[in-house]
PDB file of C-alpha atoms and ligand atoms in Angstrom:
ATOM      1  CA  MET A 262       0.000   0.000   0.000  1.00 43.00           C
ATOM      2  CA  LYS A 263       1.388   3.413  -0.970  1.00 42.00           C
ATOM      3  CA  SER A 264       2.155   5.789   1.901  1.00 41.00           C
ATOM      4  CA  GLY A 265      -0.404   8.321   0.594  1.00 43.00           C
ATOM      5  CA  GLU A 266      -3.084   5.712   1.029  1.00 43.00           C
ATOM      6  CA  ARG A 267      -2.139   5.059   4.633  1.00 42.00           C
ATOM      7  CA  GLN A 268      -4.512   7.690   5.866  1.00 43.00           C
ATOM      8  CA  LYS A 269      -5.778   7.768   9.373  1.00 41.00           C
ATOM      9  CA  ALA A 270      -9.275   6.417   9.495  1.00 44.00           C
ATOM     10  CA  THR A 271     -12.152   8.472  10.793  1.00 42.00           C
ATOM     11  CA  THR A 272     -14.703   6.750  12.892  1.00 43.00           C
ATOM     12  CA  GLU A 273     -17.740   7.845  14.770  1.00 38.00           C
ATOM     13  CA  ARG A 274     -17.038   5.451  17.581  1.00 38.00           C
ATOM     14  CA  GLU A 275     -14.123   5.676  19.937  1.00 32.00           C
ATOM     15  CA  GLY A 276     -11.787   3.221  21.577  1.00 33.00           C
ATOM     16  CA  THR A 277     -12.847  -0.383  21.363  1.00 36.00           C
ATOM     17  CA  ARG A 278     -16.583   0.214  21.440  1.00 39.00           C
ATOM     18  CA  GLY A 279     -16.859  -0.760  17.795  1.00 52.00           C
ATOM     19  CA  LEU A 280     -15.339  -4.161  18.381  1.00 57.00           C
ATOM     20  CA  ARG A 281     -16.708  -7.398  19.664  1.00 57.00           C
ATOM     21  CA  THR A 282     -14.925 -10.663  20.203  1.00 51.00           C
ATOM     22  CA  ALA A 283     -15.590 -13.261  17.534  1.00 51.00           C
ATOM     23  CA  GLY A 284     -16.621 -16.812  18.176  1.00 47.00           C
ATOM     24  CA  SER A 285     -19.393 -18.695  19.902  1.00 46.00           C
ATOM     25  CA  LYS A 286     -18.810 -21.810  22.054  1.00 47.00           C
ATOM     26  CA  LYS A 287     -19.465 -23.915  18.965  1.00 49.00           C
ATOM     27  CA  GLN A 288     -16.943 -21.897  16.975  1.00 46.00           C
ATOM     28  CA  GLN A 289     -14.303 -22.586  19.580  1.00 45.00           C
ATOM     29  CA  GLY A 290     -14.612 -26.303  18.949  1.00 47.00           C
ATOM     30  CA  ASN A 291     -11.573 -26.768  16.739  1.00 49.00           C
ATOM     31  CA  LYS A 292      -8.089 -25.326  16.556  1.00 45.00           C
ATOM     32  CA  LYS A 293      -8.739 -23.035  13.551  1.00 48.00           C
ATOM     33  CA  LYS A 294     -11.848 -21.598  15.207  1.00 44.00           C
ATOM     34  CA  GLN A 295      -9.960 -21.176  18.509  1.00 40.00           C
ATOM     35  CA  VAL A 296      -7.529 -18.907  16.680  1.00 41.00           C
ATOM     36  CA  ARG A 297     -10.509 -16.938  15.297  1.00 43.00           C
ATOM     37  CA  SER A 298     -12.075 -16.554  18.746  1.00 42.00           C
ATOM     38  CA  ILE A 299      -9.259 -14.282  19.942  1.00 44.00           C
ATOM     39  CA  LYS A 300      -9.732 -12.023  16.933  1.00 58.00           C
ATOM     40  CA  GLN A 301     -12.291  -9.265  17.128  1.00 77.00           C
ATOM     41  CA  LEU A 302     -15.081  -8.474  14.738  1.00 87.00           C
ATOM     42  CA  LEU A 303     -16.380  -4.987  14.019  1.00 90.00           C
ATOM     43  CA  ALA A 304     -19.808  -4.366  15.516  1.00 91.00           C
ATOM     44  CA  VAL A 305     -22.851  -3.402  13.459  1.00 94.00           C
ATOM     45  CA  ASN A 306     -22.979   0.383  12.771  1.00 93.00           C
ATOM     46  CA  THR A 307     -19.219   0.829  13.211  1.00 91.00           C
ATOM     47  CA  LYS A 308     -18.072   3.573  10.828  1.00 91.00           C
ATOM     48  CA  VAL A 309     -14.857   3.148   8.880  1.00 92.00           C
ATOM     49  CA  GLY A 310     -13.308   5.612   6.453  1.00 87.00           C
ATOM     50  CA  THR A 311     -10.235   7.656   5.691  1.00 80.00           C
ATOM     51  CA  SER A 312      -9.764  11.272   6.733  1.00 76.00           C
ATOM     52  CA  ARG A 313      -9.462  12.332   3.087  1.00 78.00           C
ATOM     53  CA  GLY A 314     -12.060   9.871   1.812  1.00 76.00           C
ATOM     54  CA  ILE A 315     -15.420  10.991   0.447  1.00 86.00           C
ATOM     55  CA  ARG A 316     -17.102   7.841   1.678  1.00 91.00           C
ATOM     56  CA  LEU A 317     -17.836   6.668   5.217  1.00 92.00           C
ATOM     57  CA  TRP A 318     -18.460   2.955   5.408  1.00 95.00           C
ATOM     58  CA  CYS A 319     -21.016   1.695   7.890  1.00 95.00           C
ATOM     59  CA  ILE A 320     -20.883  -1.974   8.915  1.00 96.00           C
ATOM     60  CA  GLN A 321     -24.225  -3.747   8.350  1.00 97.00           C
ATOM     61  CA  MET A 322     -23.325  -7.338   9.138  1.00 96.00           C
ATOM     62  CA  HIS A 323     -20.475  -9.862   9.258  1.00 95.00           C
ATOM     63  CA  ILE A 324     -20.680 -12.043   6.128  1.00 94.00           C
ATOM     64  CA  GLY A 325     -17.898 -14.503   6.834  1.00 91.00           C
ATOM     65  CA  SER A 326     -14.216 -14.987   7.536  1.00 89.00           C
ATOM     66  CA  GLY A 327     -11.396 -16.455   5.503  1.00 85.00           C
ATOM     67  CA  GLY A 328      -7.891 -17.555   6.342  1.00 81.00           C
ATOM     68  CA  PHE A 329      -6.629 -14.013   6.832  1.00 80.00           C
ATOM     69  CA  GLY A 330      -9.522 -11.601   7.064  1.00 84.00           C
ATOM     70  CA  ASP A 331     -13.152 -10.881   7.869  1.00 92.00           C
ATOM     71  CA  VAL A 332     -15.746  -9.789   5.329  1.00 95.00           C
ATOM     72  CA  TYR A 333     -18.647  -7.436   6.139  1.00 97.00           C
ATOM     73  CA  ARG A 334     -21.618  -6.054   4.237  1.00 97.00           C
ATOM     74  CA  VAL A 335     -21.326  -2.245   4.288  1.00 97.00           C
ATOM     75  CA  ILE A 336     -23.100   0.835   2.964  1.00 97.00           C
ATOM     76  CA  ASP A 337     -21.703   4.280   2.246  1.00 96.00           C
ATOM     77  CA  GLU A 338     -23.272   6.457   4.916  1.00 93.00           C
ATOM     78  CA  ARG A 339     -22.536   9.636   2.939  1.00 90.00           C
ATOM     79  CA  SER A 340     -24.244   8.420  -0.218  1.00 90.00           C
ATOM     80  CA  THR A 341     -27.527  10.112  -1.061  1.00 89.00           C
ATOM     81  CA  LYS A 342     -28.618   7.273  -3.356  1.00 87.00           C
ATOM     82  CA  SER A 343     -31.850   5.530  -2.529  1.00 87.00           C
ATOM     83  CA  PRO A 344     -31.982   2.620  -2.004  1.00 89.00           C
ATOM     84  CA  GLN A 345     -28.497   2.458  -0.535  1.00 91.00           C
ATOM     85  CA  GLN A 346     -26.007   0.412  -2.561  1.00 95.00           C
ATOM     86  CA  GLU A 347     -24.426  -2.394  -0.532  1.00 97.00           C
ATOM     87  CA  TYR A 348     -20.753  -3.382  -0.788  1.00 98.00           C
ATOM     88  CA  ALA A 349     -18.375  -5.898   0.784  1.00 98.00           C
ATOM     89  CA  MET A 350     -15.547  -4.789   3.076  1.00 97.00           C
ATOM     90  CA  LYS A 351     -12.647  -7.137   3.747  1.00 95.00           C
ATOM     91  CA  THR A 352     -10.492  -6.338   6.783  1.00 93.00           C
ATOM     92  CA  GLU A 353      -7.143  -7.663   7.837  1.00 88.00           C
ATOM     93  CA  ILE A 354      -5.652  -7.278  11.292  1.00 74.00           C
ATOM     94  CA  HIS A 355      -2.031  -6.185  11.089  1.00 67.00           C
ATOM     95  CA  GLY A 356       0.178  -9.167  11.627  1.00 63.00           C
ATOM     96  CA  ALA A 357       1.904 -12.042   9.959  1.00 54.00           C
ATOM     97  CA  HIS A 358      -0.438 -12.215   6.967  1.00 57.00           C
ATOM     98  CA  GLN A 359      -0.787  -8.468   6.433  1.00 62.00           C
ATOM     99  CA  ARG A 360       0.562  -8.548   2.913  1.00 78.00           C
ATOM    100  CA  ARG A 361      -2.250 -10.777   1.647  1.00 86.00           C
ATOM    101  CA  LEU A 362      -4.768  -7.945   1.565  1.00 90.00           C
ATOM    102  CA  THR A 363      -2.216  -5.691  -0.153  1.00 89.00           C
ATOM    103  CA  ILE A 364      -1.671  -8.379  -2.784  1.00 89.00           C
ATOM    104  CA  GLU A 365      -5.431  -8.874  -3.222  1.00 91.00           C
ATOM    105  CA  LYS A 366      -5.833  -5.122  -3.651  1.00 92.00           C
ATOM    106  CA  SER A 367      -3.145  -4.872  -6.346  1.00 91.00           C
ATOM    107  CA  ILE A 368      -4.666  -7.824  -8.226  1.00 87.00           C
ATOM    108  CA  LEU A 369      -8.123  -6.198  -8.149  1.00 89.00           C
ATOM    109  CA  LYS A 370      -6.602  -2.899  -9.332  1.00 89.00           C
ATOM    110  CA  GLU A 371      -4.882  -4.603 -12.245  1.00 85.00           C
ATOM    111  CA  ILE A 372      -8.064  -6.430 -13.220  1.00 83.00           C
ATOM    112  CA  ASP A 373     -10.050  -3.163 -12.917  1.00 82.00           C
ATOM    113  CA  ALA A 374      -7.675  -1.443 -15.320  1.00 81.00           C
ATOM    114  CA  TYR A 375      -7.995  -4.301 -17.808  1.00 76.00           C
ATOM    115  CA  THR A 376     -11.792  -4.596 -17.663  1.00 74.00           C
ATOM    116  CA  THR A 377     -12.263  -0.809 -17.894  1.00 71.00           C
ATOM    117  CA  ALA A 378     -10.001  -0.608 -20.939  1.00 68.00           C
ATOM    118  CA  ASN A 379     -11.540  -3.613 -22.676  1.00 66.00           C
ATOM    119  CA  SER A 380     -15.198  -3.338 -21.648  1.00 62.00           C
ATOM    120  CA  LYS A 381     -15.192  -7.066 -20.977  1.00 62.00           C
ATOM    121  CA  THR A 382     -17.823  -8.902 -18.945  1.00 58.00           C
ATOM    122  CA  ARG A 383     -16.866  -8.804 -15.288  1.00 67.00           C
ATOM    123  CA  HIS A 384     -15.977 -11.965 -13.434  1.00 80.00           C
ATOM    124  CA  PHE A 385     -14.190 -10.160 -10.645  1.00 84.00           C
ATOM    125  CA  CYS A 386     -15.209  -7.809  -7.871  1.00 90.00           C
ATOM    126  CA  GLU A 387     -14.584  -4.130  -8.514  1.00 91.00           C
ATOM    127  CA  LEU A 388     -12.273  -2.378  -6.048  1.00 93.00           C
ATOM    128  CA  ILE A 389     -14.209   0.612  -4.662  1.00 94.00           C
ATOM    129  CA  ASP A 390     -12.099   1.971  -1.793  1.00 94.00           C
ATOM    130  CA  SER A 391      -9.289   1.027   0.572  1.00 93.00           C
ATOM    131  CA  GLY A 392      -7.565   2.295   3.676  1.00 91.00           C
ATOM    132  CA  GLN A 393      -6.119   1.556   7.045  1.00 87.00           C
ATOM    133  CA  THR A 394      -7.343   2.375  10.510  1.00 83.00           C
ATOM    134  CA  ALA A 395      -5.609   2.696  13.834  1.00 73.00           C
ATOM    135  CA  ASP A 396      -8.611   4.068  15.675  1.00 67.00           C
ATOM    136  CA  TYR A 397      -9.406   0.841  17.497  1.00 61.00           C
ATOM    137  CA  SER A 398      -7.318  -1.227  19.892  1.00 62.00           C
ATOM    138  CA  VAL A 399      -6.301  -3.321  16.879  1.00 65.00           C
ATOM    139  CA  ASN A 400      -4.983  -1.808  13.663  1.00 77.00           C
ATOM    140  CA  PHE A 401      -6.540  -3.100  10.509  1.00 85.00           C
ATOM    141  CA  ALA A 402      -6.286  -2.599   6.781  1.00 89.00           C
ATOM    142  CA  TRP A 403      -9.426  -2.787   4.643  1.00 93.00           C
ATOM    143  CA  ILE A 404     -10.694  -2.822   1.090  1.00 95.00           C
ATOM    144  CA  VAL A 405     -14.236  -2.242  -0.140  1.00 97.00           C
ATOM    145  CA  MET A 406     -15.397  -4.108  -3.232  1.00 96.00           C
ATOM    146  CA  THR A 407     -18.534  -5.160  -5.074  1.00 94.00           C
ATOM    147  CA  LEU A 408     -20.894  -7.257  -2.965  1.00 96.00           C
ATOM    148  CA  ILE A 409     -21.538 -10.625  -4.536  1.00 94.00           C
ATOM    149  CA  GLY A 410     -23.975 -13.388  -3.634  1.00 91.00           C
ATOM    150  CA  PRO A 411     -23.382 -16.391  -1.388  1.00 89.00           C
ATOM    151  CA  SER A 412     -20.523 -18.786  -2.209  1.00 87.00           C
ATOM    152  CA  LEU A 413     -21.207 -21.748  -4.517  1.00 86.00           C
ATOM    153  CA  ASP A 414     -20.600 -24.031  -1.580  1.00 87.00           C
ATOM    154  CA  SER A 415     -23.361 -22.460   0.517  1.00 88.00           C
ATOM    155  CA  VAL A 416     -25.762 -22.416  -2.463  1.00 89.00           C
ATOM    156  CA  ARG A 417     -24.990 -26.113  -3.002  1.00 88.00           C
ATOM    157  CA  ARG A 418     -25.791 -26.828   0.634  1.00 89.00           C
ATOM    158  CA  MET A 419     -29.016 -24.781   0.402  1.00 89.00           C
ATOM    159  CA  LEU A 420     -30.053 -26.887  -2.595  1.00 88.00           C
ATOM    160  CA  ASN A 421     -29.385 -30.103  -0.729  1.00 84.00           C
ATOM    161  CA  LYS A 422     -26.229 -30.685  -2.803  1.00 81.00           C
ATOM    162  CA  GLN A 423     -28.276 -30.860  -6.028  1.00 86.00           C
ATOM    163  CA  PHE A 424     -27.516 -28.594  -9.000  1.00 87.00           C
ATOM    164  CA  SER A 425     -29.527 -29.108 -12.201  1.00 90.00           C
ATOM    165  CA  LYS A 426     -27.624 -30.131 -15.364  1.00 92.00           C
ATOM    166  CA  PRO A 427     -28.110 -26.743 -17.114  1.00 94.00           C
ATOM    167  CA  CYS A 428     -26.893 -25.019 -13.966  1.00 91.00           C
ATOM    168  CA  VAL A 429     -23.749 -27.192 -13.843  1.00 92.00           C
ATOM    169  CA  ILE A 430     -23.044 -26.473 -17.548  1.00 95.00           C
ATOM    170  CA  ASN A 431     -23.588 -22.756 -17.002  1.00 93.00           C
ATOM    171  CA  MET A 432     -21.203 -22.775 -14.027  1.00 91.00           C
ATOM    172  CA  ALA A 433     -18.616 -24.789 -15.969  1.00 93.00           C
ATOM    173  CA  VAL A 434     -18.696 -22.271 -18.853  1.00 92.00           C
ATOM    174  CA  GLN A 435     -18.250 -19.356 -16.458  1.00 89.00           C
ATOM    175  CA  ILE A 436     -15.446 -21.122 -14.545  1.00 88.00           C
ATOM    176  CA  LEU A 437     -13.618 -21.813 -17.842  1.00 90.00           C
ATOM    177  CA  GLU A 438     -14.088 -18.188 -18.915  1.00 85.00           C
ATOM    178  CA  VAL A 439     -12.695 -16.861 -15.644  1.00 83.00           C
ATOM    179  CA  SER A 440      -9.823 -19.394 -15.688  1.00 84.00           C
ATOM    180  CA  GLY A 441      -8.861 -18.055 -19.119  1.00 81.00           C
ATOM    181  CA  LYS A 442      -8.818 -14.522 -17.757  1.00 75.00           C
ATOM    182  CA  ILE A 443      -6.731 -15.510 -14.720  1.00 74.00           C
ATOM    183  CA  PHE A 444      -4.263 -17.153 -17.127  1.00 75.00           C
ATOM    184  CA  PHE A 445      -4.186 -13.935 -19.161  1.00 71.00           C
ATOM    185  CA  PHE A 446      -3.353 -11.917 -16.035  1.00 65.00           C
ATOM    186  CA  LYS A 447      -0.688 -14.506 -15.078  1.00 58.00           C
ATOM    187  CA  ILE A 448      -2.010 -14.435 -11.484  1.00 52.00           C
TER     188      ILE A 448
HETATM  189  N1  LIG B 160     -17.137  -9.451  -2.380  1.00 52.14           N
HETATM  190  C1  LIG B 160     -17.778 -10.287  -1.582  1.00 52.14           C
HETATM  191  N2  LIG B 160     -19.134 -10.233  -1.502  1.00 52.14           N
HETATM  192  C2  LIG B 160     -19.821 -11.090  -0.686  1.00 52.14           C
HETATM  193  N3  LIG B 160     -19.240 -12.035   0.074  1.00 52.14           N
HETATM  194  C3  LIG B 160     -17.891 -12.136   0.033  1.00 52.14           C
HETATM  195  C4  LIG B 160     -17.095 -11.275  -0.786  1.00 52.14           C
HETATM  196  N4  LIG B 160     -15.795 -11.616  -0.620  1.00 52.14           N
HETATM  197  C5  LIG B 160     -15.784 -12.628   0.253  1.00 52.14           C
HETATM  198  N5  LIG B 160     -17.036 -12.954   0.655  1.00 52.14           N
HETATM  199  C6  LIG B 160     -17.421 -14.010   1.604  1.00 52.14           C
HETATM  200  O1  LIG B 160     -16.705 -13.795   2.827  1.00 52.14           O
HETATM  201  C7  LIG B 160     -16.219 -15.026   3.355  1.00 52.14           C
HETATM  202  C8  LIG B 160     -14.718 -14.931   3.552  1.00 52.14           C
HETATM  203  O2  LIG B 160     -14.119 -14.724   2.295  1.00 52.14           O
HETATM  204  P1  LIG B 160     -12.556 -14.620   2.104  1.00 52.14           P
HETATM  205  O3  LIG B 160     -12.303 -14.222   0.689  1.00 52.14           O
HETATM  206  O4  LIG B 160     -11.974 -13.769   3.188  1.00 52.14           O
HETATM  207  O5  LIG B 160     -12.013 -16.055   2.407  1.00 52.14           O
HETATM  208  P2  LIG B 160     -12.079 -17.398   1.606  1.00 52.14           P
HETATM  209  O6  LIG B 160     -12.077 -17.123   0.133  1.00 52.14           O
HETATM  210  O7  LIG B 160     -13.214 -18.189   2.165  1.00 52.14           O
HETATM  211  O8  LIG B 160     -10.704 -18.070   2.041  1.00 52.14           O
HETATM  212  P3  LIG B 160      -9.206 -17.556   1.842  1.00 52.14           P
HETATM  213  O9  LIG B 160      -8.831 -16.854   3.100  1.00 52.14           O
HETATM  214  O10 LIG B 160      -8.428 -18.805   1.660  1.00 52.14           O
HETATM  215  O11 LIG B 160      -9.149 -16.651   0.639  1.00 52.14           O
HETATM  216  C9  LIG B 160     -16.660 -16.114   2.373  1.00 52.14           C
HETATM  217  O12 LIG B 160     -17.853 -16.672   2.902  1.00 52.14           O
HETATM  218  C10 LIG B 160     -16.968 -15.380   1.087  1.00 52.14           C
HETATM  219  O13 LIG B 160     -18.021 -16.014   0.362  1.00 52.14           O
END
C-alpha cells in the first residue's frame, strides 16, 4: 500500500466500542476456530473511512471470515442514493499475513484497469475503496469491493447438494471463462 493511502481512518465510535470478540462456544470447537475466537469483529454500525475519503463505510453485518480476514456487508453512509447500494468490506488485522490484503488489492486494481479498458464482462469484484485504521485497539487494513452473492458451496448446501444439469453447464462455462482470464493476467 502506498504511503499516501495510509490515511488515518475516521470513525464515529471511539476506543474499542466498535469491536466485539468473535466466536461462539461452537466456533471454539476446533483449533482453527480457537484462533478466530481471539480475533475481534467490528460491531454493526461501526463507521470506517479515511480522513481524506469521500465515503464513510457503515458496517451492516459480518458475512464470513477467511484464512486471513473478515468480510462485512457495508453501505456508504454519505451516499444520497436511494436505495443504498451495498458493498463488501474485507479487513485484515495487522500481523503475519498483512501482505495478503495488499496483494489482493493490487490484483483487483490490475483487473479493474484491464476490464475498464476492454469493456469485458466482469468476473471479478470491482475495487471501490481502501484504507487503514488505527482508531481501534487493533490496527486493521481494509478494502471495499462489489458485494456478490453467497458462495457456490453455501448455495450447493441450500439446494441439498443438487444442482440441475443446465446449472452445472452454465457454471462450468463461467469457470472456464474466468480461468482463461486468470491465465491472461498470469495471477
Ligand atoms: N465481495 C464479496 N461479496 C460477498 N461475500 C464475500 C465477498 N468476498 C468474500 N465474501 C465471503 O466472505 C467469506 C470470507 O471470504 P474470504 O475471501 O476472506 O475467504 P475465503 O475465500 O473463504 O478463504 P481464503 O482466506 O483462503 O481466501 C466467504 O464466505 C466469502 O463467500
